[in-house]
GROMACS .gro file of N, CA and C in nm:
model
  486
    1UNK      N    1  10.468  28.297  -0.528
    1UNK     CA    2  10.609  28.285  -0.563
    1UNK      C    3  10.690  28.349  -0.452
    2UNK      N    4  10.788  28.281  -0.407
    2UNK     CA    5  10.879  28.336  -0.308
    2UNK      C    6  11.007  28.376  -0.378
    3UNK      N    7  11.049  28.497  -0.360
    3UNK     CA    8  11.170  28.546  -0.421
    3UNK      C    9  11.290  28.513  -0.335
    4UNK      N   10  11.402  28.491  -0.399
    4UNK     CA   11  11.526  28.469  -0.326
    4UNK      C   12  11.570  28.595  -0.255
    5UNK      N   13  11.532  28.707  -0.311
    5UNK     CA   14  11.570  28.836  -0.253
    5UNK      C   15  11.441  28.912  -0.222
    6UNK      N   16  11.378  28.879  -0.109
    6UNK     CA   17  11.250  28.940  -0.076
    6UNK      C   18  11.251  29.091  -0.085
    7UNK      N   19  11.366  29.153  -0.055
    7UNK     CA   20  11.369  29.299  -0.058
    7UNK      C   21  11.376  29.353  -0.200
    8UNK      N   22  11.382  29.266  -0.301
    8UNK     CA   23  11.392  29.311  -0.439
    8UNK      C   24  11.259  29.300  -0.515
    9UNK      N   25  11.153  29.257  -0.448
    9UNK     CA   26  11.025  29.244  -0.517
    9UNK      C   27  10.980  29.380  -0.565
   10UNK      N   28  10.941  29.386  -0.691
   10UNK     CA   29  10.898  29.514  -0.744
   10UNK      C   30  10.796  29.504  -0.855
   11UNK      N   31  10.773  29.383  -0.906
   11UNK     CA   32  10.682  29.365  -1.019
   11UNK      C   33  10.579  29.258  -0.986
   12UNK      N   34  10.453  29.288  -1.010
   12UNK     CA   35  10.346  29.190  -0.999
   12UNK      C   36  10.293  29.166  -1.139
   13UNK      N   37  10.287  29.040  -1.178
   13UNK     CA   38  10.231  29.002  -1.308
   13UNK      C   39  10.092  28.947  -1.285
   14UNK      N   40   9.997  28.997  -1.359
   14UNK     CA   41   9.859  28.947  -1.354
   14UNK      C   42   9.829  28.887  -1.491
   15UNK      N   43   9.794  28.759  -1.489
   15UNK     CA   44   9.775  28.684  -1.612
   15UNK      C   45   9.643  28.608  -1.606
   16UNK      N   46   9.556  28.633  -1.702
   16UNK     CA   47   9.432  28.557  -1.716
   16UNK      C   48   9.456  28.458  -1.829
   17UNK      N   49   9.475  28.329  -1.795
   17UNK     CA   50   9.505  28.230  -1.899
   17UNK      C   51   9.398  28.226  -2.006
   18UNK      N   52   9.444  28.222  -2.130
   18UNK     CA   53   9.357  28.208  -2.247
   18UNK      C   54   9.241  28.307  -2.242
   19UNK      N   55   9.274  28.432  -2.225
   19UNK     CA   56   9.178  28.540  -2.204
   19UNK      C   57   9.066  28.542  -2.309
   20UNK      N   58   9.101  28.531  -2.437
   20UNK     CA   59   8.999  28.542  -2.542
   20UNK      C   60   8.901  28.426  -2.537
   21UNK      N   61   8.950  28.305  -2.513
   21UNK     CA   62   8.860  28.189  -2.502
   21UNK      C   63   8.773  28.203  -2.377
   22UNK      N   64   8.835  28.239  -2.265
   22UNK     CA   65   8.759  28.256  -2.141
   22UNK      C   66   8.654  28.365  -2.157
   23UNK      N   67   8.687  28.472  -2.226
   23UNK     CA   68   8.592  28.580  -2.250
   23UNK      C   69   8.475  28.531  -2.334
   24UNK      N   70   8.503  28.454  -2.439
   24UNK     CA   71   8.395  28.401  -2.523
   24UNK      C   72   8.305  28.307  -2.442
   25UNK      N   73   8.365  28.229  -2.353
   25UNK     CA   74   8.288  28.135  -2.273
   25UNK      C   75   8.204  28.205  -2.166
   26UNK      N   76   8.239  28.328  -2.131
   26UNK     CA   77   8.154  28.406  -2.040
   26UNK      C   78   8.017  28.428  -2.103
   27UNK      N   79   8.016  28.453  -2.233
   27UNK     CA   80   7.892  28.479  -2.305
   27UNK      C   81   7.818  28.350  -2.340
   28UNK      N   82   7.892  28.241  -2.354
   28UNK     CA   83   7.834  28.112  -2.394
   28UNK      C   84   7.893  28.002  -2.306
   29UNK      N   85   7.844  27.985  -2.183
   29UNK     CA   86   7.903  27.887  -2.090
   29UNK      C   87   7.908  27.745  -2.145
   30UNK      N   88   7.819  27.708  -2.233
   30UNK     CA   89   7.819  27.574  -2.290
   30UNK      C   90   7.940  27.543  -2.376
   31UNK      N   91   8.013  27.645  -2.415
   31UNK     CA   92   8.130  27.625  -2.499
   31UNK      C   93   8.250  27.571  -2.423
   32UNK      N   94   8.248  27.575  -2.292
   32UNK     CA   95   8.366  27.538  -2.215
   32UNK      C   96   8.401  27.390  -2.226
   33UNK      N   97   8.306  27.305  -2.256
   33UNK     CA   98   8.332  27.160  -2.257
   33UNK      C   99   8.382  27.109  -2.391
   34UNK      N  100   8.362  27.181  -2.498
   34UNK     CA  101   8.399  27.135  -2.632
   34UNK      C  102   8.523  27.207  -2.683
   35UNK      N  103   8.594  27.145  -2.778
   35UNK     CA  104   8.704  27.216  -2.843
   35UNK      C  105   8.652  27.342  -2.912
   36UNK      N  106   8.717  27.453  -2.890
   36UNK     CA  107   8.672  27.582  -2.942
   36UNK      C  108   8.790  27.657  -3.001
   37UNK      N  109   8.766  27.719  -3.115
   37UNK     CA  110   8.863  27.809  -3.177
   37UNK      C  111   8.791  27.936  -3.218
   38UNK      N  112   8.858  28.048  -3.197
   38UNK     CA  113   8.803  28.177  -3.237
   38UNK      C  114   8.874  28.224  -3.363
   39UNK      N  115   8.796  28.277  -3.455
   39UNK     CA  116   8.849  28.321  -3.584
   39UNK      C  117   8.854  28.473  -3.591
   40UNK      N  118   8.963  28.522  -3.646
   40UNK     CA  119   8.975  28.664  -3.674
   40UNK      C  120   8.905  28.699  -3.803
   41UNK      N  121   8.908  28.827  -3.839
   41UNK     CA  122   8.841  28.874  -3.960
   41UNK      C  123   8.897  28.808  -4.086
   42UNK      N  124   9.022  28.762  -4.081
   42UNK     CA  125   9.085  28.698  -4.196
   42UNK      C  126   9.056  28.548  -4.204
   43UNK      N  127   8.964  28.498  -4.118
   43UNK     CA  128   8.927  28.357  -4.113
   43UNK      C  129   9.041  28.266  -4.065
   44UNK      N  130   9.135  28.324  -3.992
   44UNK     CA  131   9.242  28.246  -3.930
   44UNK      C  132   9.216  28.236  -3.780
   45UNK      N  133   9.262  28.128  -3.722
   45UNK     CA  134   9.244  28.104  -3.579
   45UNK      C  135   9.329  28.202  -3.499
   46UNK      N  136   9.264  28.273  -3.405
   46UNK     CA  137   9.335  28.368  -3.319
   46UNK      C  138   9.344  28.320  -3.174
   47UNK      N  139   9.262  28.221  -3.138
   47UNK     CA  140   9.265  28.167  -3.002
   47UNK      C  141   9.207  28.026  -3.005
   48UNK      N  142   9.264  27.937  -2.920
   48UNK     CA  143   9.214  27.800  -2.912
   48UNK      C  144   9.199  27.760  -2.766
   49UNK      N  145   9.098  27.679  -2.740
   49UNK     CA  146   9.079  27.625  -2.605
   49UNK      C  147   9.181  27.514  -2.583
   50UNK      N  148   9.195  27.474  -2.458
   50UNK     CA  149   9.288  27.366  -2.424
   50UNK      C  150   9.249  27.237  -2.496
   51UNK      N  151   9.118  27.209  -2.502
   51UNK     CA  152   9.072  27.087  -2.570
   51UNK      C  153   9.106  27.091  -2.719
   52UNK      N  154   9.091  27.206  -2.782
   52UNK     CA  155   9.126  27.220  -2.923
   52UNK      C  156   9.277  27.206  -2.943
   53UNK      N  157   9.354  27.263  -2.854
   53UNK     CA  158   9.500  27.254  -2.862
   53UNK      C  159   9.545  27.108  -2.852
   54UNK      N  160   9.483  27.033  -2.759
   54UNK     CA  161   9.517  26.890  -2.745
   54UNK      C  162   9.485  26.811  -2.872
   55UNK      N  163   9.388  26.859  -2.948
   55UNK     CA  164   9.350  26.792  -3.072
   55UNK      C  165   9.436  26.835  -3.191
   56UNK      N  166   9.527  26.927  -3.168
   56UNK     CA  167   9.618  26.969  -3.274
   56UNK      C  168   9.586  27.100  -3.341
   57UNK      N  169   9.484  27.171  -3.295
   57UNK     CA  170   9.450  27.300  -3.355
   57UNK      C  171   9.553  27.403  -3.311
   58UNK      N  172   9.601  27.481  -3.406
   58UNK     CA  173   9.705  27.580  -3.378
   58UNK      C  174   9.659  27.720  -3.416
   59UNK      N  175   9.719  27.818  -3.351
   59UNK     CA  176   9.696  27.959  -3.383
   59UNK      C  177   9.745  27.987  -3.525
   60UNK      N  178   9.676  28.074  -3.595
   60UNK     CA  179   9.711  28.127  -3.727
   60UNK      C  180   9.675  28.036  -3.844
   61UNK      N  181   9.622  27.917  -3.817
   61UNK     CA  182   9.581  27.832  -3.930
   61UNK      C  183   9.443  27.876  -3.980
   62UNK      N  184   9.415  27.842  -4.101
   62UNK     CA  185   9.283  27.871  -4.157
   62UNK      C  186   9.179  27.779  -4.096
   63UNK      N  187   9.054  27.822  -4.103
   63UNK     CA  188   8.944  27.748  -4.043
   63UNK      C  189   8.939  27.603  -4.096
   64UNK      N  190   8.963  27.584  -4.225
   64UNK     CA  191   8.957  27.451  -4.283
   64UNK      C  192   9.063  27.358  -4.221
   65UNK      N  193   9.183  27.409  -4.202
   65UNK     CA  194   9.291  27.329  -4.143
   65UNK      C  195   9.259  27.296  -3.996
   66UNK      N  196   9.199  27.391  -3.927
   66UNK     CA  197   9.161  27.367  -3.787
   66UNK      C  198   9.056  27.258  -3.779
   67UNK      N  199   8.960  27.261  -3.869
   67UNK     CA  200   8.854  27.161  -3.871
   67UNK      C  201   8.912  27.023  -3.907
   68UNK      N  202   9.012  27.017  -3.994
   68UNK     CA  203   9.077  26.889  -4.026
   68UNK      C  204   9.148  26.831  -3.904
   69UNK      N  205   9.210  26.917  -3.825
   69UNK     CA  206   9.280  26.871  -3.705
   69UNK      C  207   9.182  26.822  -3.599
   70UNK      N  208   9.063  26.882  -3.595
   70UNK     CA  209   8.966  26.849  -3.490
   70UNK      C  210   8.825  26.857  -3.550
   71UNK      N  211   8.772  26.745  -3.598
   71UNK     CA  212   8.641  26.747  -3.665
   71UNK      C  213   8.526  26.800  -3.579
   72UNK      N  214   8.532  26.783  -3.448
   72UNK     CA  215   8.421  26.833  -3.364
   72UNK      C  216   8.448  26.972  -3.308
   73UNK      N  217   8.540  27.044  -3.372
   73UNK     CA  218   8.577  27.179  -3.330
   73UNK      C  219   8.462  27.277  -3.352
   74UNK      N  220   8.435  27.360  -3.252
   74UNK     CA  221   8.340  27.470  -3.267
   74UNK      C  222   8.423  27.591  -3.311
   75UNK      N  223   8.392  27.643  -3.428
   75UNK     CA  224   8.458  27.762  -3.480
   75UNK      C  225   8.364  27.880  -3.463
   76UNK      N  226   8.412  27.985  -3.399
   76UNK     CA  227   8.330  28.104  -3.374
   76UNK      C  228   8.411  28.228  -3.410
   77UNK      N  229   8.346  28.328  -3.463
   77UNK     CA  230   8.417  28.454  -3.486
   77UNK      C  231   8.451  28.519  -3.352
   78UNK      N  232   8.567  28.579  -3.346
   78UNK     CA  233   8.607  28.653  -3.227
   78UNK      C  234   8.516  28.775  -3.213
   79UNK      N  235   8.454  28.789  -3.097
   79UNK     CA  236   8.373  28.907  -3.069
   79UNK      C  237   8.469  29.012  -3.011
   80UNK      N  238   8.526  29.089  -3.099
   80UNK     CA  239   8.631  29.184  -3.059
   80UNK      C  240   8.577  29.290  -2.964
   81UNK      N  241   8.451  29.333  -2.983
   81UNK     CA  242   8.395  29.435  -2.895
   81UNK      C  243   8.381  29.384  -2.751
   82UNK      N  244   8.328  29.264  -2.735
   82UNK     CA  245   8.312  29.206  -2.601
   82UNK      C  246   8.448  29.180  -2.537
   83UNK      N  247   8.542  29.129  -2.616
   83UNK     CA  248   8.676  29.102  -2.563
   83UNK      C  249   8.745  29.231  -2.523
   84UNK      N  250   8.732  29.335  -2.605
   84UNK     CA  251   8.795  29.463  -2.573
   84UNK      C  252   8.732  29.525  -2.449
   85UNK      N  253   8.599  29.511  -2.434
   85UNK     CA  254   8.532  29.564  -2.315
   85UNK      C  255   8.584  29.494  -2.190
   86UNK      N  256   8.603  29.363  -2.197
   86UNK     CA  257   8.656  29.290  -2.081
   86UNK      C  258   8.802  29.328  -2.054
   87UNK      N  259   8.880  29.347  -2.159
   87UNK     CA  260   9.020  29.388  -2.141
   87UNK      C  261   9.025  29.527  -2.077
   88UNK      N  262   8.938  29.616  -2.118
   88UNK     CA  263   8.933  29.750  -2.060
   88UNK      C  264   8.895  29.743  -1.912
   89UNK      N  265   8.796  29.660  -1.878
   89UNK     CA  266   8.756  29.642  -1.738
   89UNK      C  267   8.870  29.581  -1.657
   90UNK      N  268   8.940  29.486  -1.715
   90UNK     CA  269   9.056  29.422  -1.652
   90UNK      C  270   9.163  29.525  -1.619
   91UNK      N  271   9.200  29.606  -1.717
   91UNK     CA  272   9.304  29.707  -1.695
   91UNK      C  273   9.257  29.815  -1.597
   92UNK      N  274   9.130  29.850  -1.601
   92UNK     CA  275   9.076  29.948  -1.505
   92UNK      C  276   9.086  29.895  -1.363
   93UNK      N  277   9.054  29.767  -1.344
   93UNK     CA  278   9.064  29.707  -1.210
   93UNK      C  279   9.209  29.706  -1.163
   94UNK      N  280   9.302  29.677  -1.254
   94UNK     CA  281   9.444  29.678  -1.217
   94UNK      C  282   9.490  29.820  -1.182
   95UNK      N  283   9.432  29.918  -1.246
   95UNK     CA  284   9.471  30.057  -1.224
   95UNK      C  285   9.413  30.121  -1.099
   96UNK      N  286   9.325  30.050  -1.028
   96UNK     CA  287   9.263  30.109  -0.909
   96UNK      C  288   9.364  30.143  -0.799
   97UNK      N  289   9.478  30.078  -0.798
   97UNK     CA  290   9.581  30.108  -0.698
   97UNK      C  291   9.654  30.238  -0.731
   98UNK      N  292   9.631  30.290  -0.850
   98UNK     CA  293   9.700  30.410  -0.898
   98UNK      C  294   9.851  30.390  -0.902
   99UNK      N  295   9.891  30.269  -0.941
   99UNK     CA  296  10.030  30.236  -0.964
   99UNK      C  297  10.050  30.216  -1.114
  100UNK      N  298  10.172  30.228  -1.163
  100UNK     CA  299  10.194  30.207  -1.306
  100UNK      C  300  10.155  30.065  -1.349
  101UNK      N  301  10.072  30.056  -1.455
  101UNK     CA  302  10.028  29.929  -1.512
  101UNK      C  303  10.073  29.926  -1.657
  102UNK      N  304  10.134  29.816  -1.694
  102UNK     CA  305  10.181  29.798  -1.832
  102UNK      C  306  10.111  29.677  -1.892
  103UNK      N  307  10.025  29.701  -1.991
  103UNK     CA  308   9.955  29.593  -2.059
  103UNK      C  309  10.048  29.528  -2.161
  104UNK      N  310  10.043  29.395  -2.166
  104UNK     CA  311  10.125  29.321  -2.261
  104UNK      C  312  10.040  29.236  -2.355
  105UNK      N  313   9.913  29.268  -2.365
  105UNK     CA  314   9.825  29.192  -2.453
  105UNK      C  315   9.703  29.143  -2.377
  106UNK      N  316   9.626  29.059  -2.442
  106UNK     CA  317   9.502  29.009  -2.385
  106UNK      C  318   9.527  28.940  -2.252
  107UNK      N  319   9.477  28.997  -2.143
  107UNK     CA  320   9.481  28.933  -2.013
  107UNK      C  321   9.618  28.924  -1.949
  108UNK      N  322   9.714  29.003  -1.994
  108UNK     CA  323   9.848  29.000  -1.937
  108UNK      C  324   9.893  29.143  -1.910
  109UNK      N  325   9.929  29.169  -1.785
  109UNK     CA  326   9.975  29.303  -1.748
  109UNK      C  327  10.069  29.295  -1.628
  110UNK      N  328  10.150  29.397  -1.615
  110UNK     CA  329  10.241  29.410  -1.502
  110UNK      C  330  10.204  29.533  -1.421
  111UNK      N  331  10.219  29.522  -1.290
  111UNK     CA  332  10.200  29.636  -1.201
  111UNK      C  333  10.332  29.661  -1.131
  112UNK      N  334  10.377  29.785  -1.133
  112UNK     CA  335  10.502  29.824  -1.068
  112UNK      C  336  10.475  29.846  -0.919
  113UNK      N  337  10.530  29.760  -0.835
  113UNK     CA  338  10.510  29.768  -0.690
  113UNK      C  339  10.622  29.842  -0.618
  114UNK      N  340  10.718  29.891  -0.692
  114UNK     CA  341  10.829  29.962  -0.627
  114UNK      C  342  10.776  30.076  -0.542
  115UNK      N  343  10.823  30.081  -0.422
  115UNK     CA  344  10.783  30.187  -0.331
  115UNK      C  345  10.671  30.148  -0.236
  116UNK      N  346  10.598  30.039  -0.266
  116UNK     CA  347  10.490  30.002  -0.174
  116UNK      C  348  10.502  29.861  -0.117
  117UNK      N  349  10.574  29.774  -0.186
  117UNK     CA  350  10.587  29.636  -0.137
  117UNK      C  351  10.725  29.583  -0.172
  118UNK      N  352  10.799  29.546  -0.069
  118UNK     CA  353  10.935  29.498  -0.091
  118UNK      C  354  10.956  29.356  -0.041
  119UNK      N  355  10.851  29.289   0.004
  119UNK     CA  356  10.865  29.153   0.054
  119UNK      C  357  10.741  29.073   0.018
  120UNK      N  358  10.757  28.942   0.020
  120UNK     CA  359  10.644  28.853  -0.005
  120UNK      C  360  10.531  28.881   0.093
  121UNK      N  361  10.565  28.904   0.218
  121UNK     CA  362  10.463  28.931   0.319
  121UNK      C  363  10.383  29.057   0.286
  122UNK      N  364  10.446  29.154   0.224
  122UNK     CA  365  10.376  29.278   0.187
  122UNK      C  366  10.293  29.259   0.060
  123UNK      N  367  10.339  29.173  -0.030
  123UNK     CA  368  10.269  29.154  -0.157
  123UNK      C  369  10.147  29.063  -0.142
  124UNK      N  370  10.154  28.963  -0.058
  124UNK     CA  371  10.046  28.865  -0.048
  124UNK      C  372   9.909  28.928  -0.021
  125UNK      N  373   9.892  29.020   0.074
  125UNK     CA  374   9.759  29.078   0.092
  125UNK      C  375   9.716  29.165  -0.028
  126UNK      N  376   9.811  29.230  -0.092
  126UNK     CA  377   9.779  29.308  -0.212
  126UNK      C  378   9.730  29.216  -0.323
  127UNK      N  379   9.800  29.104  -0.341
  127UNK     CA  380   9.762  29.009  -0.445
  127UNK      C  381   9.624  28.948  -0.416
  128UNK      N  382   9.598  28.916  -0.290
  128UNK     CA  383   9.467  28.860  -0.253
  128UNK      C  384   9.356  28.961  -0.283
  129UNK      N  385   9.380  29.087  -0.249
  129UNK     CA  386   9.282  29.192  -0.276
  129UNK      C  387   9.260  29.207  -0.427
  130UNK      N  388   9.367  29.207  -0.503
  130UNK     CA  389   9.357  29.220  -0.648
  130UNK      C  390   9.279  29.103  -0.707
  131UNK      N  391   9.310  28.982  -0.663
  131UNK     CA  392   9.238  28.865  -0.713
  131UNK      C  393   9.089  28.874  -0.688
  132UNK      N  394   9.052  28.916  -0.567
  132UNK     CA  395   8.909  28.932  -0.534
  132UNK      C  396   8.844  29.037  -0.623
  133UNK      N  397   8.911  29.150  -0.641
  133UNK     CA  398   8.854  29.257  -0.724
  133UNK      C  399   8.836  29.212  -0.869
  134UNK      N  400   8.935  29.140  -0.921
  134UNK     CA  401   8.924  29.095  -1.060
  134UNK      C  402   8.813  28.992  -1.077
  135UNK      N  403   8.798  28.900  -0.983
  135UNK     CA  404   8.690  28.803  -0.992
  135UNK      C  405   8.554  28.873  -0.984
  136UNK      N  406   8.545  28.975  -0.898
  136UNK     CA  407   8.419  29.049  -0.885
  136UNK      C  408   8.391  29.128  -1.014
  137UNK      N  409   8.493  29.185  -1.074
  137UNK     CA  410   8.477  29.266  -1.195
  137UNK      C  411   8.454  29.181  -1.319
  138UNK      N  412   8.533  29.074  -1.333
  138UNK     CA  413   8.532  28.997  -1.457
  138UNK      C  414   8.454  28.866  -1.450
  139UNK      N  415   8.428  28.817  -1.329
  139UNK     CA  416   8.361  28.689  -1.314
  139UNK      C  417   8.462  28.576  -1.298
  140UNK      N  418   8.413  28.463  -1.253
  140UNK     CA  419   8.499  28.350  -1.223
  140UNK      C  420   8.566  28.289  -1.347
  141UNK      N  421   8.504  28.304  -1.463
  141UNK     CA  422   8.561  28.245  -1.585
  141UNK      C  423   8.695  28.309  -1.622
  142UNK      N  424   8.713  28.433  -1.583
  142UNK     CA  425   8.837  28.504  -1.614
  142UNK      C  426   8.924  28.511  -1.488
  143UNK      N  427   8.953  28.395  -1.432
  143UNK     CA  428   9.029  28.381  -1.308
  143UNK      C  429   9.174  28.423  -1.330
  144UNK      N  430   9.223  28.521  -1.255
  144UNK     CA  431   9.361  28.565  -1.274
  144UNK      C  432   9.461  28.476  -1.202
  145UNK      N  433   9.579  28.467  -1.258
  145UNK     CA  434   9.693  28.405  -1.191
  145UNK      C  435   9.792  28.518  -1.164
  146UNK      N  436   9.846  28.523  -1.044
  146UNK     CA  437   9.934  28.632  -1.005
  146UNK      C  438  10.071  28.578  -0.968
  147UNK      N  439  10.173  28.652  -1.005
  147UNK     CA  440  10.310  28.618  -0.966
  147UNK      C  441  10.387  28.746  -0.944
  148UNK      N  442  10.485  28.740  -0.857
  148UNK     CA  443  10.563  28.861  -0.830
  148UNK      C  444  10.708  28.825  -0.804
  149UNK      N  445  10.793  28.919  -0.838
  149UNK     CA  446  10.936  28.903  -0.815
  149UNK      C  447  11.006  29.033  -0.854
  150UNK      N  448  11.135  29.024  -0.876
  150UNK     CA  449  11.215  29.144  -0.902
  150UNK      C  450  11.217  29.183  -1.049
  151UNK      N  451  11.175  29.095  -1.140
  151UNK     CA  452  11.176  29.127  -1.282
  151UNK      C  453  11.047  29.081  -1.348
  152UNK      N  454  11.019  29.136  -1.465
  152UNK     CA  455  10.899  29.095  -1.539
  152UNK      C  456  10.907  28.948  -1.577
  153UNK      N  457  11.025  28.904  -1.618
  153UNK     CA  458  11.041  28.766  -1.661
  153UNK      C  459  11.005  28.668  -1.550
  154UNK      N  460  11.062  28.687  -1.433
  154UNK     CA  461  11.035  28.592  -1.324
  154UNK      C  462  10.896  28.610  -1.265
  155UNK      N  463  10.843  28.732  -1.265
  155UNK     CA  464  10.706  28.753  -1.220
  155UNK      C  465  10.608  28.683  -1.314
  156UNK      N  466  10.633  28.693  -1.444
  156UNK     CA  467  10.546  28.626  -1.543
  156UNK      C  468  10.558  28.474  -1.530
  157UNK      N  469  10.680  28.426  -1.513
  157UNK     CA  470  10.699  28.281  -1.495
  157UNK      C  471  10.622  28.232  -1.371
  158UNK      N  472  10.625  28.309  -1.265
  158UNK     CA  473  10.552  28.272  -1.143
  158UNK      C  474  10.402  28.270  -1.168
  159UNK      N  475  10.351  28.369  -1.239
  159UNK     CA  476  10.206  28.374  -1.267
  159UNK      C  477  10.164  28.259  -1.358
  160UNK      N  478  10.246  28.225  -1.454
  160UNK     CA  479  10.210  28.121  -1.549
  160UNK      C  480  10.235  27.981  -1.495
  161UNK      N  481  10.305  27.971  -1.385
  161UNK     CA  482  10.333  27.842  -1.322
  161UNK      C  483  10.207  27.780  -1.266
  162UNK      N  484  10.115  27.865  -1.216
  162UNK     CA  485   9.995  27.814  -1.151
  162UNK      C  486   9.896  27.759  -1.249
   0.00000   0.00000   0.00000
């Protein structure tokens, strides 16, 4: 992302798309090709794969409704321990720069770059390094998308654009 005001860059957003589904697929690579939904303890859908979403499966519906929307849906319980362990590793990798990190949920966090990077040219090598570290720590299935700008909103929009 190129900012209109390069000297105003101060926030880097790191986003791992569909973190919970990607985390589950790390443990079961065969799940990546089929529609998949993860169920919470209340038997409601807490995460859906892109294939399941295209078939009409939505977050917060009961397992029966999800199955009606997509008959070939694989329903799996959310492995909260494995997901939490990956989230902890993700945040630890982001914290290696010893800069303020603000977690916003599964696979979404902001890093405050104020004081160390004020231009796209300064952020690009930092972002490349961070991407490499996250892939090494989390594996290729949890591929991060990075965006940066002067605010959380535009940094997040840049990360989610990719």
